[in-house]
Every structure is written in structure tokens, then in C-alpha cells.
XYZ file of C-alpha atoms in Angstrom:
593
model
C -7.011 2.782 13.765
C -8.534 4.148 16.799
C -10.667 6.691 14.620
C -14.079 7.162 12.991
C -14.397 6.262 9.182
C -14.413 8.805 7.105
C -15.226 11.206 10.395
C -11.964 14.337 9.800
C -13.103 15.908 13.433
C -9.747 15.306 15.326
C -6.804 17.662 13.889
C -3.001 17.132 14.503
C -1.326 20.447 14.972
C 2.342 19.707 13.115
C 5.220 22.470 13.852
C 8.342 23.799 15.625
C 7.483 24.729 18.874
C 9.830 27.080 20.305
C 9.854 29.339 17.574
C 6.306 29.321 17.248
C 4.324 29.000 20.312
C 2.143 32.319 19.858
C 1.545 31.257 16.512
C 0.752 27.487 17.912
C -1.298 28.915 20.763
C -3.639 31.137 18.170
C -4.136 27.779 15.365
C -5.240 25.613 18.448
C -7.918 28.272 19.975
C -8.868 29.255 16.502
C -9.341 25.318 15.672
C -11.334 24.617 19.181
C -13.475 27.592 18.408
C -14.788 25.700 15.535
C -15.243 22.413 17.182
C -12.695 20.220 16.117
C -11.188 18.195 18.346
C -7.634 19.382 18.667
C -4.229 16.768 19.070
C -1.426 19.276 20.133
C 1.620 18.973 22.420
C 0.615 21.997 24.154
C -2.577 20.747 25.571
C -0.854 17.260 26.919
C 2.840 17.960 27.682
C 4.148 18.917 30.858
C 7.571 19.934 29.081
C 8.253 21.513 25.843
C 8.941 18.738 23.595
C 7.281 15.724 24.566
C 9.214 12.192 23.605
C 8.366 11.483 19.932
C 6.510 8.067 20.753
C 3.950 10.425 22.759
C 3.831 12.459 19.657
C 3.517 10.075 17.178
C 0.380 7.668 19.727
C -1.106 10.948 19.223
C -0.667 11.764 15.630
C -1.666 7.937 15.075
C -4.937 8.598 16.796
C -5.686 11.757 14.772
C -8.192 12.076 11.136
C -5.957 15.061 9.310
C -2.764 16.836 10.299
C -2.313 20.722 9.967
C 1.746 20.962 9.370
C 3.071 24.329 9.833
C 6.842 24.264 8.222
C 8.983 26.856 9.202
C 10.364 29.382 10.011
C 13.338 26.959 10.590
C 13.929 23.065 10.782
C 13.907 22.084 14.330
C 15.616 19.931 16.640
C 17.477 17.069 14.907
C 16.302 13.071 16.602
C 18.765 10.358 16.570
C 16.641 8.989 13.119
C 18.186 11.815 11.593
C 15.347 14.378 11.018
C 13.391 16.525 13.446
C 10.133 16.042 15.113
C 7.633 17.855 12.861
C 9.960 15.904 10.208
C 8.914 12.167 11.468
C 5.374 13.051 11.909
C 4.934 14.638 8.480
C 6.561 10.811 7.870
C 4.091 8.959 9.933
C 1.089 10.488 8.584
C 1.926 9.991 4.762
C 2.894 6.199 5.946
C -0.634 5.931 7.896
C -2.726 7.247 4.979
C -3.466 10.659 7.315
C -4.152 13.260 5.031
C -2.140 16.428 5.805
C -2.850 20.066 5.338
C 0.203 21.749 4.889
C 1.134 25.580 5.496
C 4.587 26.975 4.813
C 5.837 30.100 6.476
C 8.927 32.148 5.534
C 12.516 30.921 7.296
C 14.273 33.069 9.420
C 16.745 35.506 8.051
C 19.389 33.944 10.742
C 18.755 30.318 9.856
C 22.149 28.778 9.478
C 22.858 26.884 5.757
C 23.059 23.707 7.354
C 19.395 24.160 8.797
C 18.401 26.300 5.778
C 19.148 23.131 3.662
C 17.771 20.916 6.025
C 14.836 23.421 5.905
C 14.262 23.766 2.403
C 14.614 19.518 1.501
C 11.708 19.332 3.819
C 9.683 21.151 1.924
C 10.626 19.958 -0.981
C 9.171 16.195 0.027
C 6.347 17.746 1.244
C 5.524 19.081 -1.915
C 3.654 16.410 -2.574
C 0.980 16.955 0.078
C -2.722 17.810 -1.950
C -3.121 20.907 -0.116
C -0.427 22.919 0.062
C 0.044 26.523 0.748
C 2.647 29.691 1.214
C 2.266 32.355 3.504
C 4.350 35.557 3.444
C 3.750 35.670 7.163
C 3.099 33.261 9.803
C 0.535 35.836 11.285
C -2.231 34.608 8.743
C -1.507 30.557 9.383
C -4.852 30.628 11.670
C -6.928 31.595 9.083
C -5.009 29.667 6.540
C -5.187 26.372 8.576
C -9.758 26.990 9.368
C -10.290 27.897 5.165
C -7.527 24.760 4.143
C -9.740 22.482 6.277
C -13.328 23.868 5.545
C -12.260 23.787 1.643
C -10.842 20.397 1.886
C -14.468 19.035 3.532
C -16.409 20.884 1.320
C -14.793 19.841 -1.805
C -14.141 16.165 -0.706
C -11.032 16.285 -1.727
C -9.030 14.359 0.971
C -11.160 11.208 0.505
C -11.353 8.586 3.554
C -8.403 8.032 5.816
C -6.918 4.220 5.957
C -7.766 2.936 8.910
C -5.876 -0.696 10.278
C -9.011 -2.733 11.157
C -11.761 -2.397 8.785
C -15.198 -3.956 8.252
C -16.144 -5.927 5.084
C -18.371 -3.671 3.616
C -15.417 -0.838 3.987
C -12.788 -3.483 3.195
C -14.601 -4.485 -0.286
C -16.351 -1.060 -0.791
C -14.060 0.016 -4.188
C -15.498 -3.741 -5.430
C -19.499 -2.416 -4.201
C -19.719 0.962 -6.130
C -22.984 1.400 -7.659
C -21.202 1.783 -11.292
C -20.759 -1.297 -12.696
C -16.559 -2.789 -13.016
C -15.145 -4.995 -14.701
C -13.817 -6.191 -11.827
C -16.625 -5.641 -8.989
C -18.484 -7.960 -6.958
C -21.695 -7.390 -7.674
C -21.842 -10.538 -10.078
C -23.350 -14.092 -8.856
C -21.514 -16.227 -6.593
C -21.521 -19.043 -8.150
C -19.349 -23.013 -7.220
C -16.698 -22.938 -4.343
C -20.121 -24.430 -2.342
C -18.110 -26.441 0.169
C -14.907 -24.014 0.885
C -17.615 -21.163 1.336
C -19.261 -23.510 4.028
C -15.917 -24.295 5.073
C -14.945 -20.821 5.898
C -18.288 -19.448 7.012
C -18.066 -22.419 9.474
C -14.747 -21.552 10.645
C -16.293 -17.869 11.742
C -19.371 -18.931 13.488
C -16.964 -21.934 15.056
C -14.119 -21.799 17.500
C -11.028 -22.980 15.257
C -7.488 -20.761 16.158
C -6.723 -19.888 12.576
C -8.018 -21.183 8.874
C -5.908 -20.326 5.776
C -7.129 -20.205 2.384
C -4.888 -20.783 -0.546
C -5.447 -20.489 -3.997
C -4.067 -19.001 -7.490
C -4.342 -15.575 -7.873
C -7.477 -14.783 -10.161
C -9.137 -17.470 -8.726
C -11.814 -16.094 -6.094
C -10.397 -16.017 -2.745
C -11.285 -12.408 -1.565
C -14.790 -12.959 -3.246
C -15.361 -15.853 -0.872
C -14.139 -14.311 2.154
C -16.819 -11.512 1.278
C -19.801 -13.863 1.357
C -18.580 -16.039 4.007
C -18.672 -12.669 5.849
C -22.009 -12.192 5.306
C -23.143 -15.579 5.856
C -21.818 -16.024 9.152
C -22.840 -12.092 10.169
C -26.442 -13.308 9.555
C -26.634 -15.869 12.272
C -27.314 -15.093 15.968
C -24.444 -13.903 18.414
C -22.000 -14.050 15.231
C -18.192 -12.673 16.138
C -16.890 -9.786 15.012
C -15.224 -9.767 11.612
C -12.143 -7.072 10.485
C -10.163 -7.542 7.794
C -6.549 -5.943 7.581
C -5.181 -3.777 4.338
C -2.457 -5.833 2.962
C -0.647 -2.513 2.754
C -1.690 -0.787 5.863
C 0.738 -0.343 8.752
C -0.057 -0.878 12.166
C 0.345 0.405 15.926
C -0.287 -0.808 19.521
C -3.499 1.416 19.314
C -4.935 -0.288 16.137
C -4.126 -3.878 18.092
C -5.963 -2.410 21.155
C -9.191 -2.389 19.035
C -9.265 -6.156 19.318
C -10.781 -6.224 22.498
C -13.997 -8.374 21.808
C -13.391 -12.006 23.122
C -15.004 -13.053 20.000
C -13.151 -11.749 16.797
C -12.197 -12.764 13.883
C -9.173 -10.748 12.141
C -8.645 -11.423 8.283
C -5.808 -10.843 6.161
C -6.367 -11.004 2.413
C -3.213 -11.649 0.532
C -1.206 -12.192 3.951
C 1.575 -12.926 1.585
C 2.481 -9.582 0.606
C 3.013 -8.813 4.710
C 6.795 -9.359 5.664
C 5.409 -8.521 9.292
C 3.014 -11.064 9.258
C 4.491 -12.938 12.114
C 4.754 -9.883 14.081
C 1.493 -8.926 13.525
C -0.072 -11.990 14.662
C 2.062 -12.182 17.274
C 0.672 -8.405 18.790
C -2.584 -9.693 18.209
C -2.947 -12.659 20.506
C -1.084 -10.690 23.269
C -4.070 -8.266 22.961
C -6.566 -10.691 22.797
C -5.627 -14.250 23.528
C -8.835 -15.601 21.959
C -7.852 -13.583 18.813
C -8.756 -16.342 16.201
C -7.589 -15.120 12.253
C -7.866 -16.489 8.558
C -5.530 -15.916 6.314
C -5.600 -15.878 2.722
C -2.384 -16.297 0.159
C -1.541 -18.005 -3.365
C -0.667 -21.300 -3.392
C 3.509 -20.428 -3.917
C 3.509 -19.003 -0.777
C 1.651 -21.295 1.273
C 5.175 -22.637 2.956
C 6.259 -18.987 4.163
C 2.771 -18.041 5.517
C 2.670 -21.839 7.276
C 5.990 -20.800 8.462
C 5.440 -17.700 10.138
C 1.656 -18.083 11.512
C 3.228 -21.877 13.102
C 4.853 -21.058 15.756
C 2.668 -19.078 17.403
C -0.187 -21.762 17.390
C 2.483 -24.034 19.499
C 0.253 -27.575 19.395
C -3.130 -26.030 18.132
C -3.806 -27.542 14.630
C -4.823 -25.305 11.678
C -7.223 -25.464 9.154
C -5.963 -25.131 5.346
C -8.870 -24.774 2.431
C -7.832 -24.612 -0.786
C -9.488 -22.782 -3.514
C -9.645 -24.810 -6.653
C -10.568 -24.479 -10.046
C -14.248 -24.184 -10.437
C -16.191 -27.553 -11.393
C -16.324 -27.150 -14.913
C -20.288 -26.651 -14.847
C -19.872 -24.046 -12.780
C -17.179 -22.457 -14.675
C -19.763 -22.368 -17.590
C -22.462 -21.438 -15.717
C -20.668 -18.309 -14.853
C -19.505 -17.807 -18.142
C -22.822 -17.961 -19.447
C -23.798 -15.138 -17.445
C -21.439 -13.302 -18.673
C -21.368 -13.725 -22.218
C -25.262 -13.318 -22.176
C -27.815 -15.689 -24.042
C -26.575 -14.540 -27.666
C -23.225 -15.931 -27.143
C -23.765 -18.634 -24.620
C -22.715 -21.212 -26.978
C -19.059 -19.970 -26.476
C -19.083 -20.870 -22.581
C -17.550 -24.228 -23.077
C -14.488 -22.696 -25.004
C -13.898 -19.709 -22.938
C -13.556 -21.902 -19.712
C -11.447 -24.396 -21.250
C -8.633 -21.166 -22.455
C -9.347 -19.619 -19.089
C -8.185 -22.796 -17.771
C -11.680 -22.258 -15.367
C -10.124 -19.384 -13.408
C -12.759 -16.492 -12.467
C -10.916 -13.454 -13.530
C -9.927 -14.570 -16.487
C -13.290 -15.884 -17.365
C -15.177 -13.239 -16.043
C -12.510 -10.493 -18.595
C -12.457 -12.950 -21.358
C -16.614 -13.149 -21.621
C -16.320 -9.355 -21.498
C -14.325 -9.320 -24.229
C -16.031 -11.727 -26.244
C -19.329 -10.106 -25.333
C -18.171 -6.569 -26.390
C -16.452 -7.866 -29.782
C -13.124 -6.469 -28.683
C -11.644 -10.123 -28.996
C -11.283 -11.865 -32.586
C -13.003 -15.813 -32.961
C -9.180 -16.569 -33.400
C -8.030 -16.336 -30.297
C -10.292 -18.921 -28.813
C -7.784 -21.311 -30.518
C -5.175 -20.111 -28.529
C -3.173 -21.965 -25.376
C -4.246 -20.933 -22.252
C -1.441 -18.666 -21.287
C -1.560 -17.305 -24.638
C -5.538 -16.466 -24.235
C -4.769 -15.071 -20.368
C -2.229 -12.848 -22.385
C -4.469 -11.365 -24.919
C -7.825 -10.805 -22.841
C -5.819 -8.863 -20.041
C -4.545 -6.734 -22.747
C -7.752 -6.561 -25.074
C -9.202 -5.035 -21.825
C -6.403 -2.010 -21.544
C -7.247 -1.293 -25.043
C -11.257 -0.685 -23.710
C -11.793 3.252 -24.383
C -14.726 2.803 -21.804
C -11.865 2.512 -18.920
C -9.765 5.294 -20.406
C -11.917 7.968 -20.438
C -11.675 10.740 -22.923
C -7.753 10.340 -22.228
C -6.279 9.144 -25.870
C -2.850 8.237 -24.401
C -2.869 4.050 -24.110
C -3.396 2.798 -20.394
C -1.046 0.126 -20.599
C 2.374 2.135 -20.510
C 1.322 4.478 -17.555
C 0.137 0.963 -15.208
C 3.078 -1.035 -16.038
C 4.895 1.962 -14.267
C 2.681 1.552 -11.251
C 2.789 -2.025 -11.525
C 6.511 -1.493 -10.806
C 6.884 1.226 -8.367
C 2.951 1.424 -6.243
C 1.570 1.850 -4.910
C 1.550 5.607 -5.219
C 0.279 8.678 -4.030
C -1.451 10.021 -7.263
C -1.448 13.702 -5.237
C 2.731 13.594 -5.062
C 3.284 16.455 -8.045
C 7.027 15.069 -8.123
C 5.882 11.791 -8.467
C 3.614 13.574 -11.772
C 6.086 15.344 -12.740
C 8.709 11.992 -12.969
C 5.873 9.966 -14.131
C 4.937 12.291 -17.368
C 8.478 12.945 -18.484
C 8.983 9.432 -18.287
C 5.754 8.366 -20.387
C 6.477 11.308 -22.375
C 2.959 12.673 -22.014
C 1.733 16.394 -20.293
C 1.091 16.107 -16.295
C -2.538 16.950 -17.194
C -3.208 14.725 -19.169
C -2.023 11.439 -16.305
C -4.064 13.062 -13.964
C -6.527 12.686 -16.033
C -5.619 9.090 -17.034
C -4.723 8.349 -13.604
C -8.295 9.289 -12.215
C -10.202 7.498 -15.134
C -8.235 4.249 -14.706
C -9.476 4.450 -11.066
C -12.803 4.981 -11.546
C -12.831 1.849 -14.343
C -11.443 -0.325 -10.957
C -8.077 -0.505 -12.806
C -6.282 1.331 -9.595
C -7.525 0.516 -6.082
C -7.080 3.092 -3.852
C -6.322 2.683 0.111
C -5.857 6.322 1.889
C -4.104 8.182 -0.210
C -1.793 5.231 -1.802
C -3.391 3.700 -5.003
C -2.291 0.194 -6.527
C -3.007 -1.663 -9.563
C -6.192 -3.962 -9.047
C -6.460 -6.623 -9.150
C -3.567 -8.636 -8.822
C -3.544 -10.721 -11.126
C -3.834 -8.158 -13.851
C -0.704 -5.963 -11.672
C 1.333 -9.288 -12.115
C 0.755 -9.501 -16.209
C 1.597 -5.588 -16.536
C 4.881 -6.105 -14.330
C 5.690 -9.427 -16.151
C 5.088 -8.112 -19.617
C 7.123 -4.619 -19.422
C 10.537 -6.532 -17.643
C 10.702 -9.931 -19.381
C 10.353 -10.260 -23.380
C 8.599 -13.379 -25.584
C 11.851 -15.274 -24.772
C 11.357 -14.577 -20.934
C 14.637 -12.100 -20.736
C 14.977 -10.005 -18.901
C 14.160 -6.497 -20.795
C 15.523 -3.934 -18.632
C 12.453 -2.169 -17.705
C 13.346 -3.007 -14.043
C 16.865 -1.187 -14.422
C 14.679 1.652 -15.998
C 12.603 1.937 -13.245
C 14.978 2.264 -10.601
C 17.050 4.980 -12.500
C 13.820 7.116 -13.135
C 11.668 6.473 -9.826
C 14.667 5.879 -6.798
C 15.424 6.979 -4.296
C 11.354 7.990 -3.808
C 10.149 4.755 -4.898
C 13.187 2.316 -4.321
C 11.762 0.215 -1.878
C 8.680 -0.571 -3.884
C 10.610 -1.528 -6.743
C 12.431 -3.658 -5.068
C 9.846 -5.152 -3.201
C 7.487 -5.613 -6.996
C 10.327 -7.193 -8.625
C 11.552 -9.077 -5.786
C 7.844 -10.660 -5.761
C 8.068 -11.181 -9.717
C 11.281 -12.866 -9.077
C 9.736 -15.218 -6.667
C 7.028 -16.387 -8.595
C 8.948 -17.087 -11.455
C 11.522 -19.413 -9.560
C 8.842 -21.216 -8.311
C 7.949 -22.241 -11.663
C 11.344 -22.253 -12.664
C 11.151 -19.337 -14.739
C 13.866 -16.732 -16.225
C 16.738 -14.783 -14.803
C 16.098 -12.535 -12.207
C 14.983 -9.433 -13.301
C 17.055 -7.736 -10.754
C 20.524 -8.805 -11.284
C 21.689 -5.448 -12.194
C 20.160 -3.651 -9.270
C 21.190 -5.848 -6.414
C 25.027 -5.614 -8.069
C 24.372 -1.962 -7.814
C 23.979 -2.043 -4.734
C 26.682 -4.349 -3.385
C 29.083 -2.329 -5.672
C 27.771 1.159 -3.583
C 28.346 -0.686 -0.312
C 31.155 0.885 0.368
C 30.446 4.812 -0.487
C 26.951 4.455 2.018
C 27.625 6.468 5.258
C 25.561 5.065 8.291
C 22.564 6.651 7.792
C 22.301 5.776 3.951
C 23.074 2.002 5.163
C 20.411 2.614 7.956
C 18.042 3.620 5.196
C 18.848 0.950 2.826
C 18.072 -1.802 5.255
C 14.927 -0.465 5.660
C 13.965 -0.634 2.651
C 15.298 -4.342 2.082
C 12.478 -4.859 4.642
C 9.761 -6.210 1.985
C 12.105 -7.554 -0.336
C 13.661 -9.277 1.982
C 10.569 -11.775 2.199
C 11.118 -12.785 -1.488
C 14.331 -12.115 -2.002
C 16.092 -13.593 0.975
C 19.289 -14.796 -0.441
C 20.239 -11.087 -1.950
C 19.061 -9.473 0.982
C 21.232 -10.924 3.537
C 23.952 -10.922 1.376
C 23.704 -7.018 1.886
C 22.787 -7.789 5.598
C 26.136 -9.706 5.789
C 28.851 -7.114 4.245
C 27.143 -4.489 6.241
C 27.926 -6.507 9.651
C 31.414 -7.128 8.340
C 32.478 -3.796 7.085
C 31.598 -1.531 9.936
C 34.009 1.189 8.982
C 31.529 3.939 6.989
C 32.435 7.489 5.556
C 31.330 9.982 8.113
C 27.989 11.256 7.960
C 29.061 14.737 7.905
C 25.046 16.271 8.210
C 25.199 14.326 11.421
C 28.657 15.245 12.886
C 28.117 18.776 12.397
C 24.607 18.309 14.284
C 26.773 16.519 17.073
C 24.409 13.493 16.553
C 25.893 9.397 17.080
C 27.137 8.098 14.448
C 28.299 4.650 15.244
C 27.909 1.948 13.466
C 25.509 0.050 16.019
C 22.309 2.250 14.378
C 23.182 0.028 11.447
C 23.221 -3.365 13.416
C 20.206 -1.747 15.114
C 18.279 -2.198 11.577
C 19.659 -5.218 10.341
């Protein structure tokens, strides 16, 4: 985004205006007083309620966002919810952090708005900071202490920002305490793709993708092929893209150098990806990208990035296993001199991938894996090491409640906002453990690189290890289905819906490209052909929204929904929206599709 890193100068005043333009006038002097740069409708609209799009450029461009809620709900858009509503939305989606300040509702506030009122509140519960007032009188003061406590204490962390550069990109993997999973380890084989690549940025080549099994080095390389070509004279500019990040005409205006280079690190996990591209070289038609995906997906990243390249030809490097001497030259260094004499057997059970090489030494090293094991098959051994490591204490912290439980959950429904106290509150009853205590799992599993957090949404890192906690909790020893998925979705939706989907869409995917087991979502897509019917529009507008990711790896059962939707128009009223004298026709529906 259009922003500074890490700089929380420009503030986003959130509220009703009518209702509270004294209030609104006092909270922007009061903020310009002390020197913040204040985003407010006041200061840029000609009318009293600016379009939304205005509103949300704005919010888009902003570091933090002080939302005032109350005294009553506001003006209802055609989406459904009101203005302060969506941008409360769009800053949660954006990784903005938000200060939040609630002030009493109006004794007059009809039900309808009350409840409408009070539901808002209730999602933005979640928000870090968070405060009551018994008066709006004292939100000035409230909204200068929130934000001078929240810098002094650190506690809103680093905004995600769209376009980032490889030392920010990588910077969880460059902490000065040493990971399991960092990269501060030698680079060692992969000699001619790293040439390959580092070529391709110093060069003149439209677009370069890099393939390669997950575990098996492809965001390491991209890191030093970063800094190989940044070291030569007149190198282009390099920005690599959060898989997870979402993105606006302002972030795409940032590409203005004629000489850039725009990466995008598991491009696989982007159901936008052609759209994305495609915003891109309208920008900046010498826009010139690499993009980097497992080997099962190679066809649906070749089939969206195509198209747009017309006759240009691409360039396709593929990551494969390491040379075996360099596979035991790497094991080496990590088993250390006194076991050295095991490098030959580890890379043969890690079948020479990195990660697993790199976690089994660490294993071996640190006696937490038994000489049997080395007799093991490979997927066996890939198995055991990935769970020896959850069973570290070192990662845990003094938290005596097992890891593994708490980030097959997140493996399922992240990523997550770790500040969301519903979210804690769901989470703990579900693991059966106090809230405290996962906080205080949930920040120790962080700091051990176990969760890798982007704004304020955290994720289980790395993938490989997300993909053997989500595989082992929904399929048994047989490769059945266990139910876990079905779990999920009863304890975590409608919150965390989409992400479930979208996780065990993906899981689904891989598996049927090795022809694996049932689908682990046969319940939940019959579910939701069987509730069909009872969805007004705005539930159905809602639900094919959140098909969005799953759609990309699930597109059989997603257009299946797609389909009876477009032939069963006819919906139960919305009655929220009739009473608000909002449209209600069927076309929002066909709108989303």
C-alpha cells in the first residue's frame, strides 16, 4: 500500500456523521493538534456522506483507524451494512489496525437499528484495543491516550502493506533468534536455477515461474536471487506480494518504475491471480513478474498468467531435489561433526527435500528422534520428524498444553487474528484449555516460527508443516476421512467458513492429484446444497463470496452451487432489508456469481 512501513502517522477517523459531527469536529482538531496526519470525510467532502469508494481510497491509504461506534448504526448501503460498517470491514481485511471507541446508543434508537447496532459491536469485539465510554464527550481524549498507549506499548505491530521489499517480505525468516525454520542457514545446491532466476531479474524476460514441491526451497532461492541481482549496477526494483494480502488500484499505482520486478511466492494460493496480473501490466506495461507455485499446480498458474503474455514466451525453472552431495552437505551442517556420519541416511528418508532435512537433522541432533526411525519409508520418516518437532518444549514455551491440537485448528480455519477474543474464546472451549493459557501458547508458537504473522492475520509456517497438521487431524492411517473437517465447520462458521473451505478445498486438491482419499468435504458441500433453498439473497450473496477461494480448488462443487443459485432465483425475503426499503432482487446474487 501507498503507506510507510511500520510509520502509524496517518489516522482514519471511523463514525456516523450526522449524529456526531461536534464530536467528529473535536477528535479531528484534537488529532491535528498532535501531528498526525488526519483521513476524515470532513476535511475532503463537499457533501455529507461522500460515496463509499472515496471513503474506502482513503481508508486504504491510511496506517490505523480510530472507529467511533455509536450512538446509533447509520445509513444502511446496498451491501447490506452501513458506512462506518464496511470500513471497520476493509481495515480488518487490509491488516489496518483499528482503535476502537464505543459510545452509548440513543435512547430513541429503533430495535431494528438497536440490533443492527449492537451485532456491530459485537464483531468488533475482536479489535485489540477496545474501549467504552459512558459519554461521547470524552472520545477525544479517549481516541489521543488509545493511540499514544498503543505506540508506546507496541502493541499494534506493523501494518500489511501490498508491495513489500525482500528484507520486509522474509523478515519473520531474518530474526536475530535462531528458528527452526529461518534463513539464516547456508545456501547450499540449486547453483544453476539460482543463476537462472537472478538472471531473469537483471534481464528483460516478461515473466519466469518457478515450480517445485513444497519443502523444497523455492522462497529461499527467490531470497538470494534477490540479493544477487540487487548487488549489480542499475538493478530493477524487486517487490514481492503477500500470498494473503489483498489489493487496490492504489497499491498497483506503486508500480510506476519502468524497471520492476513483482514476485509472488506461492501464487497458487491467489484465486485472483489473473486479475492481479492483469491490473499490473495496465499500470505498468513493462511490469515483468516471477511466480512461484508447487509442481500440482503448475497447469492452473500456466493457465491464468497465459493469456495475458499473448505470443511472449515464458520461462519455467523447476526446483528439484538437491544433488545428493549437496543434500549431505547440508545435512552435515546440520547434524554437526559428532553425528555427521548419519548425513547419508537422513537424506535418503528425507527423500533430499530441505525442510525435511533441515527438521530431521534437528531432531537427530537434539536426541528427540530414536536410531529406529532412520529405518523408516520416507513418508513414514516426513511423518515422525514433523511431529517429533511439535513435541520440542523449546517451541512451547512454559505452556504444558501440547502444540499440536491448538495448530491443527489453525491449520484448518487461518489464518487468524490471534487479537479476535471470540475467536479465543471458541478456540479454548474447543481445545478444552483456559483462554490464558492459548494466548500464551499462541504467542510462544509464534515466536518458535511455528505461526507467521502478516498484519494482524497469523498462519501456520511453513507450509509444508500446515499441510501435515491439516492432513493428519481430517484423514486417519487408512486415509478416511475423520471428521475433523465437519468439526471444524460446526465450531468455527460462520466467522471462519470461508477459510475452511478454502484449507480443505486445497487438501482436497492435492490429494486427487495423487489420487488420494475421499474428499474430506463431502458432508459440508451437501450441507450446503441441502440449505440452498432456506438462504435469502443476501445469505446467497455472502455465500458466493466466500466460494471465492475454494472455488480455485474445488471447481466442480463450487459451480454446482453457482448453478442452482442461477436456476432457483425465487429466495425468502430478506426481511432486515425490506424493512430498510433496500433492493432485494435477485440480480445482487447474479452480480456475485
Amino acid at each position: 500500500m501507498a503507506s510507510r512501513e511500520g510509520d502509524l502517522n496517518r489516522v482514519f477517523v471511523s463514525s456516523v456523521y450526522s449524529s456526531l459531527k461536534p464530536v467528529r469536529r473535536e477528535v479531528v482538531a484534537a488529532l491535528q493538534k498532535a501531528r498526525y496526519d488526519v483521513a476524515a470525510m470532513e476535511l475532503w467532502a463537499a457533501d455529507d456522506q461522500p460515496p463509499l469508494d472515496v471513503c474506502l481510497r482513503e481508508l486504504q491509504r491510511s496506517d490505523i483507524v480510530v472507529l467511533i461506534i455509536g450512538p446509533g448504526y447509520g445509513t444502511v448501503l446496498q451491501q447490506g451494512i452501513s458506512y462506518t460498517h464496511a470500513e471497520y470491514r476493509e481495515a480488518r481485511a487490509r491488516g489496518i489496525p483499528v482503535l476502537a471507541i464505543v459510545v452509548p446508543p440513543t435512547e430513541d434508537l429503533q430495535p431494528e437499528e438497536r440490533e443492527l447496532l449492537q451485532a456491530f459491536v459485537t464483531e468488533v469485539g475482536s479489535t485489540a484495543l477496545f474501549d467504552r465510554l459512558d459519554t461521547s464527550d470524552r472520545v477525544p481524549t479517549a481516541a489521543l491516550a488509545a493511540l499514544a498507549a498503543a505506540q508506546a506499548l507496541g502493541t499494534l505491530g506493523e501494518r500489511l502493506t501490498f508491495l513489500q521489499s525482500a528484507e520486509t517480505f522474509f523478515a519473520p525468516y531474518l530474526r536475530d533468534t535462531p528458528a527452526v525454520f529461518d534463513h539464516h542457514g547456508p545456501f547450499i545446491g540449486h547453483a544453476n536455477a539460482l543463476q537462472s532466476v537472478t538472471n531473469f531479474i537483471k534481464g528483460q524476460g516478461r515473466l519466469l515461474i518457478l515450480k517445485g514441491q513444497g519443502g523444497s526451497g523455492k522462497s529461499r532461492l527467490l531470497l538470494e536471487a534477490t540479493r544477487a541481482a540487487s548487488a549489480t549496477p542499475d538493478a530493477p526494483t524487486v517487490r514481492f506480494v503477500d500470498p494473503g494480502a489483498q489489493w487496490s488500484a492504489d497499491d498497483i499505482a506503486q508500480l510506476a518504475p519502468p524497471r520492476v520486478v513483482v514476485i509472488l511466492d506461492d501464487a497458487h494460493r491467489r484465486p485472483d491471480l489473473d486479475r492481479l496480473l492483469e491490473a499490473c501490466l495496465r499500470q505498468n506495461p513493462d511490469v515483468r513478474w516471477i511466480i512461484s507455485c508447487r509442481n500440482s499446480a503448475i497447469d492452473m498458474v500456466k493457465s491464468q498468467a497465459g493469456p495475458l503474455l499473448g505470443n511472449e514466451e515464458y520461462v519455467t525453472v523447476e526446483l528439484s531435489s538437491l544433488p545428493e552431495n549437496d543434500a549431505i552437505a547440508l545435512a552435515k551442517h546440520y547434524l554437526g561433526q559428532p553425528l555427521a556420519h548419519l548425513a547419508d541416511q537422513l537424506v535418503r528418508l528425507a527423500d533430499a527435500n530441505l525442510l525435511v532435512t533441515r527438521v530431521g537433522a534437528y531432531c537427530i541432533a537434539d536426541r528427540r528422534m530414536p536410531p529406529e526411525l532412520l529405518s523408516q519409508k520416507p513418508e513414514a520418516f516426513r511423518r515422525a520428524v514433523l511431529d517429533r518437532l511439535l513435541d520440542d518444549p523449546t517451541f512451547n514455551g512454559q505452556s504444558s498444553i501440547p502444540p499440536k491440537p491448538t495448530l491443527q485448528v489453525i491449520a484448518a480455519i487461518g489464518p487468524i487474528n490471534t487479537e479476535d477474543e471470540s475467536l479465543i474464546t471458541t478456540m479454548s472451549a474447543y481445545l478444552k484449555i483456559k483462554a490464558h493459557e492459548l494466548r500464551q501458547q499462541l504467542a510462544s508458537l509464534e515466536h518458535a516460527g511455528f505461526l507467521l504473522r502478516r498484519g494482524r492475520l497469523v498462519r501456520t509456517s511453513p507450509d509444508v508443516l500446515g499441510d501435515h497438521l491439516l492432513h493428519s487431524a481430517a484423514l486417519d492411517a487408512n486415509g478416511k476421512p475423520t471428521g475433523f473437517v465437519d468439526d471444524m465447520v460446526k465450531a468455527f462458521a460462520p466467522a471462519y467458513f470461508a477459510n475452511i473451505l478454502g484449507n480443505a478445498a486445497e487438501l482436497d486438491w492435492r490429494a486427487a492429484t495423487n489420487d488420494g482419499p475421499p474428499s474430506v468435504l463431502s458432508n459440508v458441500w451437501r450441507e450446503v446444497l441441502r440449505s440452498l433453498p432456506c438462504l435469502h439473497n443476501t445469505q446467497r450473496v455472502e455465500l458466493v463470496g466466500m466460494l471465492r477461494r475454494p472455488a480455485f480448488f474445488a471447481p466442480a462443487q463450487a459451480l454446482e452451487v453457482c448453478e442452482w443459485l442461477a436456476a432457483h432465483p425465487d429466495a425468502p425475503k430478506d426481511e432486515q432489508r425490506t424493512l430498510w426499503g433496500l433492493d432485494d432482487a435477485p440480480d445482487r446474487v447474479f452480480d456475485a456469481i
